[in-house]
Coordinates of C-alpha atoms in Angstrom, one line a residue:
M390 CA 2.0 -13.6 23.3
F391 CA 5.7 -13.3 24.6
T392 CA 5.4 -11.3 28.0
R393 CA 8.6 -12.8 30.0
H394 CA 10.8 -9.3 28.7
F395 CA 8.2 -7.1 30.5
A396 CA 9.8 -7.4 33.9
H397 CA 13.0 -5.0 32.4
W398 CA 10.3 -2.6 30.0
P399 CA 12.1 1.0 30.1
P400 CA 10.6 2.5 33.4
G401 CA 7.3 4.4 32.8
Q402 CA 6.7 3.5 29.3
P403 CA 3.3 2.1 28.3
K404 CA 3.8 -1.9 26.7
T405 CA 1.6 -1.1 24.0
L406 CA 1.5 1.8 22.1
E407 CA -1.3 3.6 20.1
L408 CA 0.1 4.6 16.9
P409 CA -1.2 7.9 14.4
R410 CA -3.3 7.6 12.3
E411 CA -1.5 10.2 9.7
T412 CA 1.1 9.5 7.0
V413 CA 4.7 10.0 7.5
Y414 CA 4.5 13.7 5.8
G415 CA 1.6 14.2 8.6
N416 CA 4.5 14.5 11.2
L417 CA 6.2 17.0 9.2
V418 CA 3.2 19.3 9.3
A419 CA 2.8 19.0 13.3
T420 CA 6.3 19.6 13.9
V421 CA 6.1 22.4 11.9
A422 CA 3.2 23.9 13.5
R423 CA 4.6 23.5 16.9
S424 CA 8.5 24.3 16.1
P425 CA 8.3 25.9 13.1
Q426 CA 11.7 28.0 13.3
R427 CA 13.7 25.2 15.0
A428 CA 16.3 24.1 13.2
A429 CA 15.7 21.0 11.1
I430 CA 18.6 20.3 9.5
D431 CA 22.4 21.1 10.1
Y432 CA 24.6 20.6 7.0
Y433 CA 27.9 21.2 7.8
G434 CA 27.6 24.2 9.6
S435 CA 24.5 25.4 7.5
R436 CA 21.1 25.4 8.6
I437 CA 17.3 25.1 7.6
S438 CA 14.5 25.9 10.2
Y439 CA 11.3 23.5 9.9
A440 CA 9.0 25.8 8.5
E441 CA 11.7 26.0 5.2
L442 CA 12.0 22.6 5.0
K443 CA 8.1 22.1 4.5
R444 CA 8.0 24.9 2.1
Q445 CA 10.7 23.2 0.0
V446 CA 9.0 19.5 0.4
D447 CA 5.8 21.2 -1.1
V448 CA 7.3 23.2 -3.7
L449 CA 8.7 19.6 -5.2
A450 CA 5.9 17.7 -4.3
G451 CA 3.8 20.1 -6.6
F452 CA 6.9 19.7 -9.1
L453 CA 6.9 16.0 -9.6
Q454 CA 3.0 16.4 -9.8
Q455 CA 2.8 19.1 -12.7
R456 CA 5.9 18.4 -14.3
F457 CA 6.9 14.9 -13.9
G458 CA 3.3 13.7 -13.7
V459 CA 3.9 11.3 -10.5
A460 CA 0.5 10.4 -9.4
R461 CA -0.9 8.3 -6.2
G462 CA 0.8 5.1 -6.0
D463 CA 3.7 5.9 -8.5
R464 CA 7.3 4.7 -7.3
V465 CA 10.2 7.1 -7.2
L466 CA 13.6 6.6 -7.1
L467 CA 15.8 8.5 -4.5
Y468 CA 19.3 7.6 -5.6
A469 CA 21.6 10.3 -3.2
Q470 CA 24.0 10.4 -0.6
N471 CA 22.7 11.6 2.8
S472 CA 21.7 15.7 2.3
P473 CA 19.4 18.0 2.6
Q474 CA 17.6 17.4 -0.7
F475 CA 17.5 13.7 0.5
V476 CA 14.9 14.7 3.2
I477 CA 13.4 17.0 0.9
A478 CA 12.8 14.4 -1.5
Y479 CA 11.7 11.5 0.8
Y480 CA 8.7 13.9 2.2
A481 CA 7.9 15.5 -1.2
I482 CA 7.4 11.9 -2.6
L483 CA 5.0 10.9 0.2
R484 CA 3.5 14.7 -0.2
A485 CA 2.8 13.6 -3.5
D486 CA 0.8 10.7 -2.6
A487 CA 4.2 8.6 -4.1
V488 CA 6.4 6.0 -3.0
V489 CA 10.0 6.2 -2.0
V490 CA 12.2 3.6 -3.7
P491 CA 15.6 4.4 -1.8
V492 CA 18.8 3.1 -3.6
N493 CA 22.1 2.8 -2.3
P494 CA 24.3 5.4 -4.3
M495 CA 27.0 3.0 -4.5
N496 CA 25.0 0.3 -7.0
R497 CA 26.2 0.6 -10.6
T498 CA 24.2 0.9 -13.7
E499 CA 23.3 -2.8 -13.9
E500 CA 22.0 -3.0 -10.8
L501 CA 20.0 0.4 -11.0
R502 CA 18.1 -1.2 -14.3
H503 CA 16.8 -4.1 -11.7
Y504 CA 15.3 -1.5 -9.7
I505 CA 13.8 0.6 -12.0
E506 CA 12.4 -2.4 -14.1
D507 CA 11.1 -4.0 -11.2
S508 CA 9.5 -1.2 -9.6
D509 CA 8.1 0.0 -12.8
A510 CA 9.8 4.0 -11.8
R511 CA 9.6 6.5 -14.4
V512 CA 11.0 9.4 -12.1
A513 CA 14.4 9.5 -10.4
L514 CA 15.7 12.3 -8.1
A515 CA 19.8 11.5 -8.1
G516 CA 22.8 13.1 -7.0
Q517 CA 25.1 14.4 -9.4
D518 CA 28.0 12.2 -8.2
V519 CA 25.8 8.8 -9.1
L520 CA 23.7 10.5 -12.1
A521 CA 26.2 9.0 -15.0
Q522 CA 25.0 5.7 -13.7
L523 CA 21.3 6.3 -13.8
E524 CA 21.5 8.1 -17.1
P525 CA 22.0 5.3 -19.9
L526 CA 18.6 3.5 -18.2
G527 CA 16.6 6.3 -20.1
L528 CA 14.2 7.1 -17.5
P529 CA 11.5 9.8 -18.8
H530 CA 12.2 12.3 -15.7
M531 CA 15.3 12.9 -13.9
L532 CA 16.0 15.7 -11.3
P533 CA 19.8 16.2 -10.6
I534 CA 20.4 16.8 -6.7
V535 CA 23.9 19.3 -6.2
Y536 CA 24.6 18.8 -2.7
S537 CA 26.9 22.0 -2.6
D538 CA 23.4 24.1 -3.2
Y539 CA 22.5 23.8 0.7
L540 CA 26.4 25.3 1.1
T541 CA 25.2 28.5 2.5
A542 CA 27.6 29.3 5.8
A543 CA 31.4 29.5 5.8
S544 CA 32.6 26.3 6.9
D545 CA 36.3 24.6 8.2
L546 CA 34.5 21.4 8.7
P547 CA 36.3 18.6 6.5
I548 CA 33.7 18.9 3.7
P549 CA 33.8 15.7 1.1
E550 CA 34.8 17.1 -2.4
L551 CA 31.5 15.7 -3.7
V552 CA 29.6 17.7 -1.7
R553 CA 31.4 21.1 -2.5
A554 CA 31.2 20.3 -6.2
R555 CA 29.2 22.5 -8.2
G556 CA 27.1 21.5 -11.0
S557 CA 23.2 21.9 -12.4
G558 CA 20.9 24.4 -11.2
A559 CA 17.8 22.4 -11.9
W560 CA 17.4 22.0 -8.1
K561 CA 17.3 25.8 -7.6
E562 CA 14.7 26.4 -10.8
M563 CA 12.6 23.8 -9.5
L564 CA 11.9 25.9 -5.9
A565 CA 11.9 28.8 -8.0
S566 CA 8.6 27.8 -9.9
G567 CA 6.9 27.7 -6.3
L568 CA 4.4 25.4 -7.7
S569 CA 1.6 24.0 -5.1
P570 CA 0.8 20.2 -4.9
A571 CA -2.9 18.8 -4.7
P572 CA -4.4 17.9 -2.0
H573 CA -2.8 15.1 0.2
V574 CA -4.9 12.2 -0.3
A575 CA -2.7 9.0 0.5
G576 CA -3.9 7.3 4.0
P577 CA -1.9 5.4 6.5
E578 CA -2.3 2.1 4.0
D579 CA -0.9 3.4 1.4
L580 CA 2.2 2.2 0.1
A581 CA 5.3 4.7 1.8
V582 CA 8.1 3.6 1.2
M583 CA 9.8 0.6 -0.6
P584 CA 13.5 -0.3 0.7
Y585 CA 14.6 -3.1 -1.7
T586 CA 16.3 -6.2 -0.1
S587 CA 17.6 -9.6 -1.5
G588 CA 17.5 -13.3 -0.9
T589 CA 19.3 -16.5 -1.9
T590 CA 17.7 -16.3 -5.7
G591 CA 19.7 -13.3 -5.8
K592 CA 17.4 -10.9 -7.6
P593 CA 16.6 -7.6 -4.6
K594 CA 13.1 -7.2 -3.6
G595 CA 10.9 -4.8 -3.1
C596 CA 9.9 -4.6 0.4
M597 CA 6.3 -2.9 0.5
H598 CA 5.5 -0.5 4.0
T599 CA 2.7 1.8 4.4
H600 CA 2.5 4.5 6.4
S601 CA 1.7 2.7 9.1
S602 CA 4.3 0.4 9.1
V603 CA 7.0 3.3 9.3
Q604 CA 5.1 5.1 11.8
A605 CA 5.2 2.1 13.7
T606 CA 9.1 2.8 14.3
T607 CA 9.5 6.3 13.8
V608 CA 7.3 7.1 16.4
A609 CA 8.1 4.0 19.1
Y610 CA 12.2 5.1 18.9
L611 CA 11.2 8.2 20.9
Y612 CA 9.3 6.2 23.4
W613 CA 11.7 3.6 23.8
R614 CA 14.8 6.1 24.4
G615 CA 12.6 8.8 26.6
T616 CA 11.2 11.6 24.6
Q617 CA 13.9 14.8 24.9
E618 CA 13.4 18.1 24.0
E619 CA 15.8 19.8 22.0
S620 CA 17.3 16.7 20.8
V621 CA 20.2 17.0 18.5
V622 CA 20.9 13.8 15.9
L623 CA 24.1 13.0 14.4
S624 CA 22.8 11.2 10.7
A625 CA 25.6 9.5 9.6
L626 CA 24.3 6.0 8.8
P627 CA 23.4 6.2 5.3
M628 CA 19.6 7.2 5.0
F629 CA 18.4 5.0 1.9
H630 CA 18.9 2.0 4.9
V631 CA 15.9 1.6 7.1
T632 CA 17.9 2.1 10.0
G633 CA 19.5 5.6 9.2
M634 CA 16.2 6.1 7.5
Q635 CA 14.4 5.6 10.9
A636 CA 16.5 6.9 13.4
G637 CA 18.7 9.6 11.2
M638 CA 15.5 11.6 9.5
N639 CA 12.1 9.8 10.3
S640 CA 12.1 9.9 13.9
P641 CA 14.0 12.9 14.5
I642 CA 11.7 14.7 11.9
H643 CA 8.6 13.6 14.5
T644 CA 10.4 15.0 17.8
A645 CA 11.4 18.2 16.2
A646 CA 14.9 17.3 16.5
T647 CA 18.1 18.8 14.7
I648 CA 19.4 16.2 12.3
V649 CA 22.9 16.8 11.8
I650 CA 23.6 15.4 8.3
M651 CA 27.1 14.1 7.2
S652 CA 27.4 12.8 3.1
R653 CA 30.2 10.8 3.6
W654 CA 31.5 9.7 7.2
D655 CA 34.8 11.1 8.5
R656 CA 35.5 10.5 12.1
T657 CA 37.1 14.2 12.7
C658 CA 34.3 15.9 11.0
A659 CA 31.9 13.5 13.4
A660 CA 33.4 14.6 16.6
M661 CA 33.7 18.1 15.4
Q662 CA 30.4 18.3 15.0
I663 CA 29.1 16.7 18.1
E664 CA 31.4 19.2 19.9
R665 CA 29.8 22.2 17.7
A666 CA 26.0 21.1 17.2
R667 CA 25.9 19.7 21.0
V668 CA 24.9 16.0 19.3
T669 CA 22.9 14.5 22.3
N670 CA 21.9 10.8 19.9
W671 CA 24.0 9.2 17.8
S672 CA 23.1 5.8 15.8
A673 CA 26.3 4.3 14.7
I674 CA 27.6 0.5 13.2
T675 CA 30.2 -1.5 14.7
T676 CA 33.1 0.1 11.8
M677 CA 32.0 3.6 12.5
L678 CA 32.7 3.3 16.1
V679 CA 35.9 1.1 15.6
D680 CA 37.4 4.3 13.4
F681 CA 36.0 6.9 15.4
L682 CA 37.7 5.9 18.8
S683 CA 41.1 5.2 17.0
N684 CA 41.5 8.9 16.0
P685 CA 44.7 9.7 18.2
E686 CA 42.9 13.6 18.6
L687 CA 39.7 12.4 20.1
E688 CA 40.6 13.6 23.4
K689 CA 40.4 17.2 22.3
Y690 CA 37.0 17.0 21.3
D691 CA 34.1 18.0 23.8
L692 CA 31.8 14.7 23.8
S693 CA 29.6 15.5 26.9
S694 CA 26.5 16.6 25.2
L695 CA 26.2 13.0 24.0
R696 CA 23.0 11.2 25.6
V697 CA 22.3 8.1 23.5
L698 CA 24.7 6.0 21.7
G699 CA 23.3 3.0 19.9
G700 CA 22.8 1.3 16.8
G701 CA 22.9 -2.4 15.0
G702 CA 23.8 -4.0 11.6
A703 CA 26.1 -6.6 13.4
A704 CA 27.3 -7.1 17.4
M705 CA 28.9 -5.0 18.9
P706 CA 32.3 -6.7 20.1
E707 CA 32.6 -6.7 24.3
A708 CA 36.3 -5.1 23.9
L709 CA 35.0 -2.2 21.9
A710 CA 31.8 -1.8 24.1
R711 CA 34.3 -1.7 27.0
K712 CA 36.3 1.2 25.6
L713 CA 33.2 2.9 24.1
E714 CA 32.1 3.4 28.0
E715 CA 35.5 4.4 29.1
V716 CA 36.0 7.4 26.4
I717 CA 32.0 8.3 26.0
G718 CA 30.6 7.3 29.0
L719 CA 27.9 5.8 27.8
P720 CA 26.3 2.0 27.0
Y721 CA 25.8 1.3 23.6
V722 CA 22.1 0.2 23.0
E723 CA 21.9 -2.6 20.2
G724 CA 19.2 -3.4 18.6
Y725 CA 18.0 -6.1 15.9
G726 CA 15.8 -5.8 12.5
L727 CA 15.6 -5.9 8.9
S728 CA 14.5 -3.9 6.1
E729 CA 11.1 -6.4 6.4
T730 CA 10.3 -4.3 9.8
M731 CA 11.4 -1.1 9.2
A732 CA 14.7 -1.2 11.6
P733 CA 13.8 -2.7 15.0
S734 CA 11.9 -5.6 16.0
H735 CA 14.0 -5.8 19.3
I736 CA 16.0 -3.4 20.8
N737 CA 17.7 -3.5 24.5
P738 CA 16.2 -1.3 27.2
P739 CA 18.5 1.7 27.5
H740 CA 18.2 1.3 31.2
R741 CA 19.4 -2.3 31.4
P742 CA 21.3 -3.3 28.0
K743 CA 23.1 -6.6 27.2
R744 CA 26.0 -6.8 25.1
Q745 CA 26.1 -8.5 21.8
C746 CA 22.3 -8.9 22.2
G747 CA 19.5 -8.2 19.9
G748 CA 17.4 -6.9 22.8
I749 CA 14.0 -7.5 23.5
P750 CA 10.8 -7.4 21.4
F751 CA 9.6 -3.8 20.6
F752 CA 6.3 -1.9 21.4
N753 CA 3.5 -4.2 20.2
T754 CA 5.5 -6.8 19.0
D755 CA 5.5 -10.4 19.7
A756 CA 8.5 -12.5 19.1
R757 CA 8.5 -16.2 19.1
V758 CA 11.8 -19.1 18.5
I759 CA 10.7 -22.3 16.4
D760 CA 12.4 -25.5 15.4
V761 CA 14.0 -25.2 11.9
E762 CA 12.4 -28.7 10.7
T763 CA 9.5 -29.4 13.1
K764 CA 8.3 -25.4 13.3
A765 CA 7.5 -26.2 16.7
E766 CA 7.7 -22.9 19.4
L767 CA 11.2 -23.5 21.6
G768 CA 11.8 -22.5 25.4
P769 CA 14.8 -20.2 26.7
D770 CA 18.5 -20.8 25.4
Q771 CA 17.4 -22.9 22.3
V772 CA 18.5 -21.7 19.3
G773 CA 16.0 -21.7 16.5
E774 CA 14.6 -19.6 14.0
I775 CA 13.3 -16.3 15.1
I776 CA 9.4 -15.0 13.9
V777 CA 8.2 -11.6 14.6
R778 CA 4.2 -10.3 14.5
G779 CA 3.9 -6.3 14.8
P780 CA 2.6 -3.1 13.3
Q781 CA 6.4 -2.4 11.6
V782 CA 6.1 -5.7 9.5
F783 CA 6.2 -5.0 6.0
R784 CA 3.4 -6.1 3.5
G785 CA 5.0 -8.2 1.2
Y786 CA 7.2 -8.6 -1.4
W787 CA 6.6 -6.1 -4.4
K788 CA 5.2 -8.2 -7.2
Q789 CA 6.5 -11.3 -5.5
P790 CA 3.6 -13.4 -4.2
E791 CA 5.5 -16.9 -3.9
A792 CA 8.0 -15.2 -1.8
T793 CA 5.8 -13.0 -0.1
A794 CA 4.0 -16.3 1.1
Q795 CA 7.1 -18.1 2.0
A796 CA 8.1 -15.3 4.1
F797 CA 5.3 -15.6 6.7
I798 CA 4.4 -18.4 8.7
D799 CA 1.0 -19.3 10.5
H800 CA 1.9 -19.6 14.2
D801 CA -0.4 -20.2 17.4
G802 CA -3.1 -18.8 15.5
K803 CA -1.3 -15.6 14.2
R804 CA 0.7 -14.4 10.9
F805 CA 4.0 -14.1 11.7
F806 CA 7.4 -12.9 9.7
R807 CA 10.0 -15.4 9.4
T808 CA 13.4 -13.4 9.8
G809 CA 15.5 -16.3 8.5
D810 CA 17.8 -15.5 11.3
L811 CA 18.8 -18.0 13.8
G812 CA 18.9 -17.0 17.7
Y813 CA 17.3 -17.8 20.9
Y814 CA 16.2 -16.0 23.9
D815 CA 17.7 -16.3 27.5
D816 CA 15.5 -16.5 30.8
E817 CA 14.9 -13.1 31.2
G818 CA 13.6 -12.4 27.5
Y819 CA 16.6 -11.1 25.8
F820 CA 17.3 -12.3 22.2
F821 CA 20.5 -13.1 21.1
I822 CA 21.3 -13.5 17.1
T823 CA 23.5 -17.0 16.5
D824 CA 23.4 -17.4 12.7
R825 CA 21.5 -16.9 9.5
L826 CA 19.4 -19.1 7.9
K827 CA 19.2 -17.1 4.8
R828 CA 22.4 -17.1 2.7
M829 CA 24.1 -13.7 3.7
I830 CA 27.4 -11.7 4.5
N831 CA 27.3 -8.8 6.6
C832 CA 30.2 -6.1 5.7
S833 CA 30.4 -3.1 8.1
G834 CA 26.4 -3.2 8.2
F835 CA 25.9 -3.9 4.6
K836 CA 24.2 -7.2 3.6
V837 CA 25.9 -8.0 1.0
W838 CA 23.8 -11.7 -1.0
P839 CA 26.2 -14.1 -2.4
A840 CA 24.1 -15.5 -5.1
E841 CA 23.5 -11.7 -6.5
V842 CA 27.2 -11.4 -6.7
E843 CA 27.6 -14.9 -8.2
S844 CA 25.3 -13.8 -10.6
M845 CA 27.3 -10.7 -11.9
L846 CA 30.4 -12.9 -11.8
Y847 CA 29.5 -15.0 -14.2
A848 CA 29.9 -12.2 -16.8
H849 CA 33.1 -12.5 -16.5
P850 CA 35.1 -13.9 -19.7
A851 CA 37.3 -16.1 -17.7
I852 CA 34.9 -17.1 -15.0
Q853 CA 33.4 -21.1 -15.4
E854 CA 31.8 -21.3 -12.1
A855 CA 31.9 -19.0 -8.9
C856 CA 30.6 -19.5 -5.4
V857 CA 30.6 -16.7 -2.8
I858 CA 31.1 -16.4 0.6
G859 CA 31.7 -14.4 3.6
S860 CA 35.5 -14.7 5.5
P861 CA 36.0 -13.1 8.9
D862 CA 37.3 -9.9 9.0
G863 CA 38.2 -7.9 12.5
Y864 CA 37.2 -4.5 11.3
R865 CA 34.2 -5.3 8.7
G866 CA 33.1 -8.3 10.4
E867 CA 33.1 -10.1 7.4
T868 CA 34.3 -9.5 3.7
V869 CA 33.3 -11.2 0.2
K870 CA 35.7 -14.0 -0.9
A871 CA 34.9 -15.7 -4.2
L872 CA 35.9 -19.5 -4.9
V873 CA 36.3 -19.5 -8.9
V874 CA 37.3 -22.0 -11.4
L875 CA 38.4 -20.6 -14.6
R876 CA 37.9 -21.4 -18.2
P877 CA 40.8 -23.7 -19.6
E878 CA 41.4 -20.8 -22.0
A879 CA 41.6 -17.9 -19.4
K880 CA 44.4 -19.8 -16.8
A881 CA 46.5 -16.6 -17.0
T882 CA 43.8 -14.6 -15.4
A883 CA 45.0 -13.2 -12.1
A884 CA 43.0 -12.5 -9.1
Q885 CA 43.4 -8.8 -9.1
D886 CA 42.3 -8.6 -12.9
I887 CA 38.8 -10.4 -11.5
I888 CA 38.7 -8.0 -8.4
D889 CA 39.3 -4.8 -10.6
W890 CA 36.3 -6.1 -13.4
A891 CA 34.1 -6.6 -10.4
R892 CA 34.6 -3.3 -8.8
S893 CA 33.7 -1.5 -12.1
R894 CA 30.6 -3.2 -12.2
M895 CA 29.0 -3.6 -8.3
A896 CA 29.0 -2.0 -5.5
T897 CA 32.3 -1.4 -3.4
F898 CA 30.8 -3.4 -0.7
K899 CA 30.2 -6.6 -2.8
V900 CA 33.3 -6.4 -4.7
P901 CA 35.1 -9.6 -3.8
R902 CA 38.1 -8.7 -1.7
T903 CA 40.0 -11.9 -2.0
V904 CA 39.7 -14.1 -5.0
Q905 CA 40.8 -18.1 -4.9
F906 CA 41.5 -19.9 -7.5
V907 CA 39.9 -23.8 -7.3
E908 CA 40.3 -26.9 -9.8
A909 CA 36.4 -27.6 -8.7
L910 CA 33.8 -26.5 -6.8
P911 CA 31.9 -29.3 -4.3
K912 CA 28.3 -30.2 -5.4
T913 CA 25.5 -32.1 -4.5
A914 CA 24.3 -35.2 -6.8
T915 CA 22.2 -33.2 -8.6
G916 CA 24.6 -30.3 -9.2
K917 CA 24.0 -27.6 -6.8
I918 CA 27.2 -25.8 -5.6
L919 CA 28.0 -26.7 -1.9
W920 CA 28.4 -23.4 -0.4
R921 CA 27.4 -24.2 2.6
E922 CA 30.3 -26.6 3.0
L923 CA 32.9 -23.6 2.0
Q924 CA 31.8 -21.1 4.4
E925 CA 32.3 -23.6 7.1
K926 CA 35.5 -24.7 5.9
E927 CA 36.0 -21.0 5.7
N928 CA 35.1 -20.2 9.2
R929 CA 37.1 -22.7 10.8
K930 CA 40.7 -20.8 9.4

């Protein structure tokens, strides 16, 4: 096992963890037993206790079972913004022994169709702001979520319009039903969560996570940073994504923290909530912090309660890291992980972080670097593919045995997950990510898979061929660029026409910000588009 990094392990923390054999729902039960009246959620100043949170979770679980016929192992779509209902729905699905399929609320109808057909979901809990995208797909059961139901206290915070909007009373009727769920029978190795990720094939794949693989990072977060009494966590990263899910929901619930939920990012609201709720922990991505620090009125807010600042998704630029330390007085602790590893496989030691660094292997995690061609193990400062073995690694891709087989490799007599990322470790055991073996664009922390965008662009009547690449962007890290060959009869088509068309059919972060028309795309002898050649040319600009 890789042990070089143990010299820089967080002081006082064990080198390995014995993880609980409880389900993720069991964490909520344990927290309610010891802190029933502690505020579980602060939603724009409106609060819900842990006891009330569990009561509503249990009623919804009973409703899912008795009214919607949800049974053990069923997949249930959760398609909503960060909100109290997201948390309640997530835990209710688990309480009903079912599997959460979290979906980015930016996804549109055609993207949703794949999630539903692939997961065989019959039930969805969806925000009313996105319900219209789901309705054409004919799911047998849908429960609409109206965020304003949980605005119970007067507030002068800048609350988003989608949160203020009134709507269906179905959620309140569900709670009024007072239904009780059947006994909780799911076990640690039952499927719990199935976030979708994508690959070069362009079709998103469901990552099968059990209660035990979710627990591996839920519990470990607390130990790594030192369990803190009375923690208050700002949850602004999207909960449908594994980082927001773990750092902003599951881990705080396990430790009885108060979760300060934001449905939409707003730098002024974030500063006001840090001051008012006395936020202690905040996980954020680079673009969020760039915006936060650029607030001309930032100095008027009291940010002194913050004790932990971290995140991942993209490397933190040196200049921004320095400014953060000047303004907030805390180092930004970076981590590295994937949907397949339920957030971190690596994280920087809080007492000794390095910048632009993924960190050191997490609790119970073995990470190596292997040669891309020979698969031989490499030493310090040698770039190769990072492979990972640990309790947080997923069980495989849903209904994709071939893709699952390709995602793992036998190395040193053990089964490792191939991350598809290129990197190296230094002589102290810190890992650095240098490139991607897989084809992917990282746009403000959102992963965009070019093949998926290309397959959608080909539906445009004017497009003959398309190649999607990442274009360097100082704010977002990368933006989506499409190189397009137009059909002969459509030469009058404008770039903006294609951008507008794409915006109506795909999530905003996937929409090409630049469309460049070309006469032809470079290809191999077998006709494959040389996307890497185009990407390298773009990177040299």
